[in-house]
XYZ file of C-alpha atoms in Angstrom:
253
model
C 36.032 -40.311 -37.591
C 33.989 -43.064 -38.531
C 35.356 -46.654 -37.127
C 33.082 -49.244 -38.248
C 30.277 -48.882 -40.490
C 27.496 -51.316 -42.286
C 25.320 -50.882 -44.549
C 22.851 -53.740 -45.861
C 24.459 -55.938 -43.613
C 22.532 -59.802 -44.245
C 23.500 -63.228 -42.315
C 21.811 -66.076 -43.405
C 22.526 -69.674 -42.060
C 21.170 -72.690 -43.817
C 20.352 -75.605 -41.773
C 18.498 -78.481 -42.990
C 18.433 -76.879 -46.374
C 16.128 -74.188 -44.269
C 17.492 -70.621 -44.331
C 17.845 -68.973 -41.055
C 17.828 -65.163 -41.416
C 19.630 -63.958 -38.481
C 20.623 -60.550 -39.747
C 18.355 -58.439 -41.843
C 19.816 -55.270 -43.610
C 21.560 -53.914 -40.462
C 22.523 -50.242 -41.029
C 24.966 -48.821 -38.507
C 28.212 -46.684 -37.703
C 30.192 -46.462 -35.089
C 32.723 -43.380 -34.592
C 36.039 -42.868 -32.500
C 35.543 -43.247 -28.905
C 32.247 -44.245 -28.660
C 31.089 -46.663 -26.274
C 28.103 -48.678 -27.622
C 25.930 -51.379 -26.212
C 23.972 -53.981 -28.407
C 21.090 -55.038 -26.713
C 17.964 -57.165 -27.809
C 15.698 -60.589 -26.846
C 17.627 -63.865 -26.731
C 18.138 -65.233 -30.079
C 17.708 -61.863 -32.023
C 21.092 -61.606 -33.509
C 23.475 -59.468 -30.924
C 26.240 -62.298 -30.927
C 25.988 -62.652 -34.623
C 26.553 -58.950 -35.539
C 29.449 -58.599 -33.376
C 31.223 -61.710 -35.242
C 30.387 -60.335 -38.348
C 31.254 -57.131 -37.919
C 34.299 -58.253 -36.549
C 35.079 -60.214 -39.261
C 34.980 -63.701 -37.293
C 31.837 -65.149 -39.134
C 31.208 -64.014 -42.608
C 28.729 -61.566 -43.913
C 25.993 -63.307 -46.421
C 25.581 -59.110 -48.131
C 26.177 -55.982 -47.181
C 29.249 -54.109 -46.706
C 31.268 -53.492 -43.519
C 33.624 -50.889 -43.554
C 36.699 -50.815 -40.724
C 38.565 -47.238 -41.002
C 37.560 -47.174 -44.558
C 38.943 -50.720 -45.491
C 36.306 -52.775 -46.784
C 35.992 -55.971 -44.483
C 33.712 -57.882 -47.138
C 36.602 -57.882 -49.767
C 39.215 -59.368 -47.783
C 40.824 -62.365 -47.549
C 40.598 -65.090 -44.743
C 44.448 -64.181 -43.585
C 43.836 -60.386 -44.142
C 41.180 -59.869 -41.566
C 42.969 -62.464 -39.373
C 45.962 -60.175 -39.445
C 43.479 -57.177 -39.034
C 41.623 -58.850 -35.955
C 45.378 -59.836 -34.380
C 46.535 -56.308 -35.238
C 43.464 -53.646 -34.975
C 41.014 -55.280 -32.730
C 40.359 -56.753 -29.203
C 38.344 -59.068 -28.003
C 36.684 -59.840 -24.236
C 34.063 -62.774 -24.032
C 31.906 -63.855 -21.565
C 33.826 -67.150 -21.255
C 37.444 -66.463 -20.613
C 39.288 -68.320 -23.629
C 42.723 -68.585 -22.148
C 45.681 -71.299 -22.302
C 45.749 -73.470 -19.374
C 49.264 -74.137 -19.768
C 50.619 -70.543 -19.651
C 50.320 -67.914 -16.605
C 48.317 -65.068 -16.465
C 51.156 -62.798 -18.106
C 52.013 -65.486 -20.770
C 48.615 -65.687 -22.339
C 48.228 -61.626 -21.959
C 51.789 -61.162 -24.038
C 50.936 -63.553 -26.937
C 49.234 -61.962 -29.276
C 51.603 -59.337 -29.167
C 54.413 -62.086 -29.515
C 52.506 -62.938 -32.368
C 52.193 -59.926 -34.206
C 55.692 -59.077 -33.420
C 57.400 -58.430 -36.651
C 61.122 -59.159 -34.522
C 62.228 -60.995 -31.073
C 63.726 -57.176 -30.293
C 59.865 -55.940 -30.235
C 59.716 -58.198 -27.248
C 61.239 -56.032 -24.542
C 58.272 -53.380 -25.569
C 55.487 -55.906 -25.827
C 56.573 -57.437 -21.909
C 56.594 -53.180 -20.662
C 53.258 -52.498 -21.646
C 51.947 -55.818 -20.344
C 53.668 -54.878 -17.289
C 51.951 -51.653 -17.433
C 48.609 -52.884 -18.375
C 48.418 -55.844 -15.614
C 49.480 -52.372 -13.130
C 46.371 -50.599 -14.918
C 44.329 -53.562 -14.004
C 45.317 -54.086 -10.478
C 46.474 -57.926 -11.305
C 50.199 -57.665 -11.122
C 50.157 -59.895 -8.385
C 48.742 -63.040 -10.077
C 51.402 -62.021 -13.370
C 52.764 -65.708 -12.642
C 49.880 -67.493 -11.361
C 48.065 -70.449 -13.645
C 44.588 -69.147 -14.616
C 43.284 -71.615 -12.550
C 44.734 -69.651 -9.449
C 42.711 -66.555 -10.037
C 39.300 -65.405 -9.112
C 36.787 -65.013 -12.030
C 37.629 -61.081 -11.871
C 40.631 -61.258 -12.202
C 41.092 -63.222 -14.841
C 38.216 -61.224 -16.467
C 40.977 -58.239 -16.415
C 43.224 -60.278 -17.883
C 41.264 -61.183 -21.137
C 40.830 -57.119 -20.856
C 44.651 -56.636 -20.179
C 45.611 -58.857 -23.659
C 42.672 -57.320 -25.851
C 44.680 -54.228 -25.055
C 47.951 -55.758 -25.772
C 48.237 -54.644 -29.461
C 46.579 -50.963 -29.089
C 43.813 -51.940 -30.831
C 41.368 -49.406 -32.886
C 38.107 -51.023 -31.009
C 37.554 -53.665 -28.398
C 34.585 -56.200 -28.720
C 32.918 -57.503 -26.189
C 30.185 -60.250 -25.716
C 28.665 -60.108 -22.564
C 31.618 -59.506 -20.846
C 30.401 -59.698 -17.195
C 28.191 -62.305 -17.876
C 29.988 -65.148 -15.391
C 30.957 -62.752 -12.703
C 29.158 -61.793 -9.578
C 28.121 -58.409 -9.047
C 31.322 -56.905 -7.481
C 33.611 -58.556 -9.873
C 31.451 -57.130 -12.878
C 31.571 -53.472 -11.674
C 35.275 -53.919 -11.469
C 35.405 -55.112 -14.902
C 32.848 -52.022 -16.270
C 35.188 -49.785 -14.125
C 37.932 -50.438 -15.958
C 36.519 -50.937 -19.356
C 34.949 -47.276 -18.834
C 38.311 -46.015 -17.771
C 39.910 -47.386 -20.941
C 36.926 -45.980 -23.213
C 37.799 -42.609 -21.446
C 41.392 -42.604 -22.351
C 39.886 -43.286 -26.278
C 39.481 -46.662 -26.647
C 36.208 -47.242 -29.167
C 34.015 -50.193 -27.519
C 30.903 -52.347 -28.762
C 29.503 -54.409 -25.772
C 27.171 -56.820 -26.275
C 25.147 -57.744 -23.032
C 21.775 -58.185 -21.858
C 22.632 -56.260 -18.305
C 21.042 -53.137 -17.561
C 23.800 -51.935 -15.377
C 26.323 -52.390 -18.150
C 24.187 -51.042 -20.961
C 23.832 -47.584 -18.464
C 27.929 -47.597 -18.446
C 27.553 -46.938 -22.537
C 26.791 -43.776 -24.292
C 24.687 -45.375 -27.110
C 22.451 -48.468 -26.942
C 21.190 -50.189 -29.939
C 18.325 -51.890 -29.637
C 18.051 -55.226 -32.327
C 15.168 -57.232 -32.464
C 14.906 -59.964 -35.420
C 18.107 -59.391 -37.274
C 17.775 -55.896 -37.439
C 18.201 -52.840 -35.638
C 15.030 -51.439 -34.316
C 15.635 -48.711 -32.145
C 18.771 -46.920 -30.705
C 19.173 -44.573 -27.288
C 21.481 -42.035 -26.344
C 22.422 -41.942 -22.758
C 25.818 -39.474 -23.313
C 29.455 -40.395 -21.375
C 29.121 -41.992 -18.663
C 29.247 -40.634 -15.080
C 29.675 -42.325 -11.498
C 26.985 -40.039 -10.366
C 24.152 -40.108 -12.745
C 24.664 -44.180 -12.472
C 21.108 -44.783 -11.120
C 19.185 -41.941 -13.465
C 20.777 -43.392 -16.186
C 19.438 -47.117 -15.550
C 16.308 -45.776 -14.954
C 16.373 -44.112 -18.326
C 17.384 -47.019 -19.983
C 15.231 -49.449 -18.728
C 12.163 -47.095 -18.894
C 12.802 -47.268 -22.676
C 13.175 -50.989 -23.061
C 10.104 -51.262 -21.642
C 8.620 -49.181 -24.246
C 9.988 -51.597 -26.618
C 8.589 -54.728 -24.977
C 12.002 -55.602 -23.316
């Protein structure tokens, strides 16, 4: 089943009364359970297609399609409520509230999309459950101030997951952790993919890219080029980075 699909997709800022045409007819699908990497040179427009896909920054044309609802012809508080409801989202910079604790800011959304206070005693099980998942039980009370970059990295992973969402986004996810911390963080994002969570990742890391079954390749507002690397496996790791960056090299990468 087809998750997310585009066709024609165009954004076009205007600055200075200059257009800026940072998306350029993008034509792409994504189906159930995939696992797909965006990659590309700085400034080509991997950032912007995730927002717009996502329905966080408006398309200028095209059509984006999300389970067969039509993103482009919804309101402002419909794809809100579809984002809150149907999506997650892990960034590079971890956007959480200083004054709640680790579990607080993982349980709001769901708080938020809670139609009833009953739903509550679900919503705090499966946070429990998730923050087990994670391995960051332990810092459930802690400030986010209290935790290492990893772990808090889990924790924007642990409340994208909060709602069951239909696909997670993610830009550059690993992009402020060290090395260990960002294998962690793939582990566990690969471990969630497995168990059929759909996933876009947006990165410029090699190593992360390899984790995904599909790479797309975009390269002045459009996509260029895309690369099939199949699921992901512990042991093929370093054949599969070698693949990948073998062909980004073809493409001037």
């Amino acid at each position: 089943m087809t998750v997310l699909k585009a066709e024609d997709l165009c954004k076009t800022y205007v600055v200075n009364k200059r257009q800026n045409n940072v998306l350029r007819n993008v034509q792409m699908e994504i189906d159930e359970g995939d696992m797909v990497a965006i990659m590309g040179p700085s400034g080509s427009g991997k950032t912007t297609l995730l927002y717009t896909l996502s329905g966080m920054d408006d398309a200028t044309a095209g059509k984006i399609e999300f389970f067969g609802s039509e993103l482009t012809a919804l309101s402002g508080s419909e794809i809100s409520d579809m984002r809150l409801k149907k999506m997650g989202f892990v960034f590079q910079q971890m956007y959480m509230l200083k004054n709640l604790s680790i579990y607080d800011n993982i349980v709001l959304p769901a708080y938020q999309a809670a139609k009833s206070k009953s739903e509550r005693k679900q919503i705090n099980e499966r946070a429990k459950m998730l923050m087990a998942k994670l391995g960051i039980s332990e810092v459930a009370d802690n400030d986010i101030s209290e935790v290492s970059g990893g772990q808090l990295q889990r924790a924007c992973i642990a409340r994208s997951m909060i709602n069951n969402p239909q696909i997670i986004f993610a830009d550059e996810p690993t992009g402020a952790l060290n090395k260990q911390n960002s294998e962690e963080v793939m582990s566990e994002l690969v471990k969630l993919n497995r168990e059929g969570t759909t996933m876009m990742i947006v990165t410029h890391d090699v190593k992360v890219a390899s984790c995904c079954e599909q790479v797309l390749y975009i390269e002045d507002g459009n996509i260029r080029d895309e690369y099939r690397l199949g699921k992901f496996t512990e042991e093929g790791r370093r054949n599969r980075e070698k693949e990948l960056n073998d062909w980004l090299m073809k493409l001037g990468w």
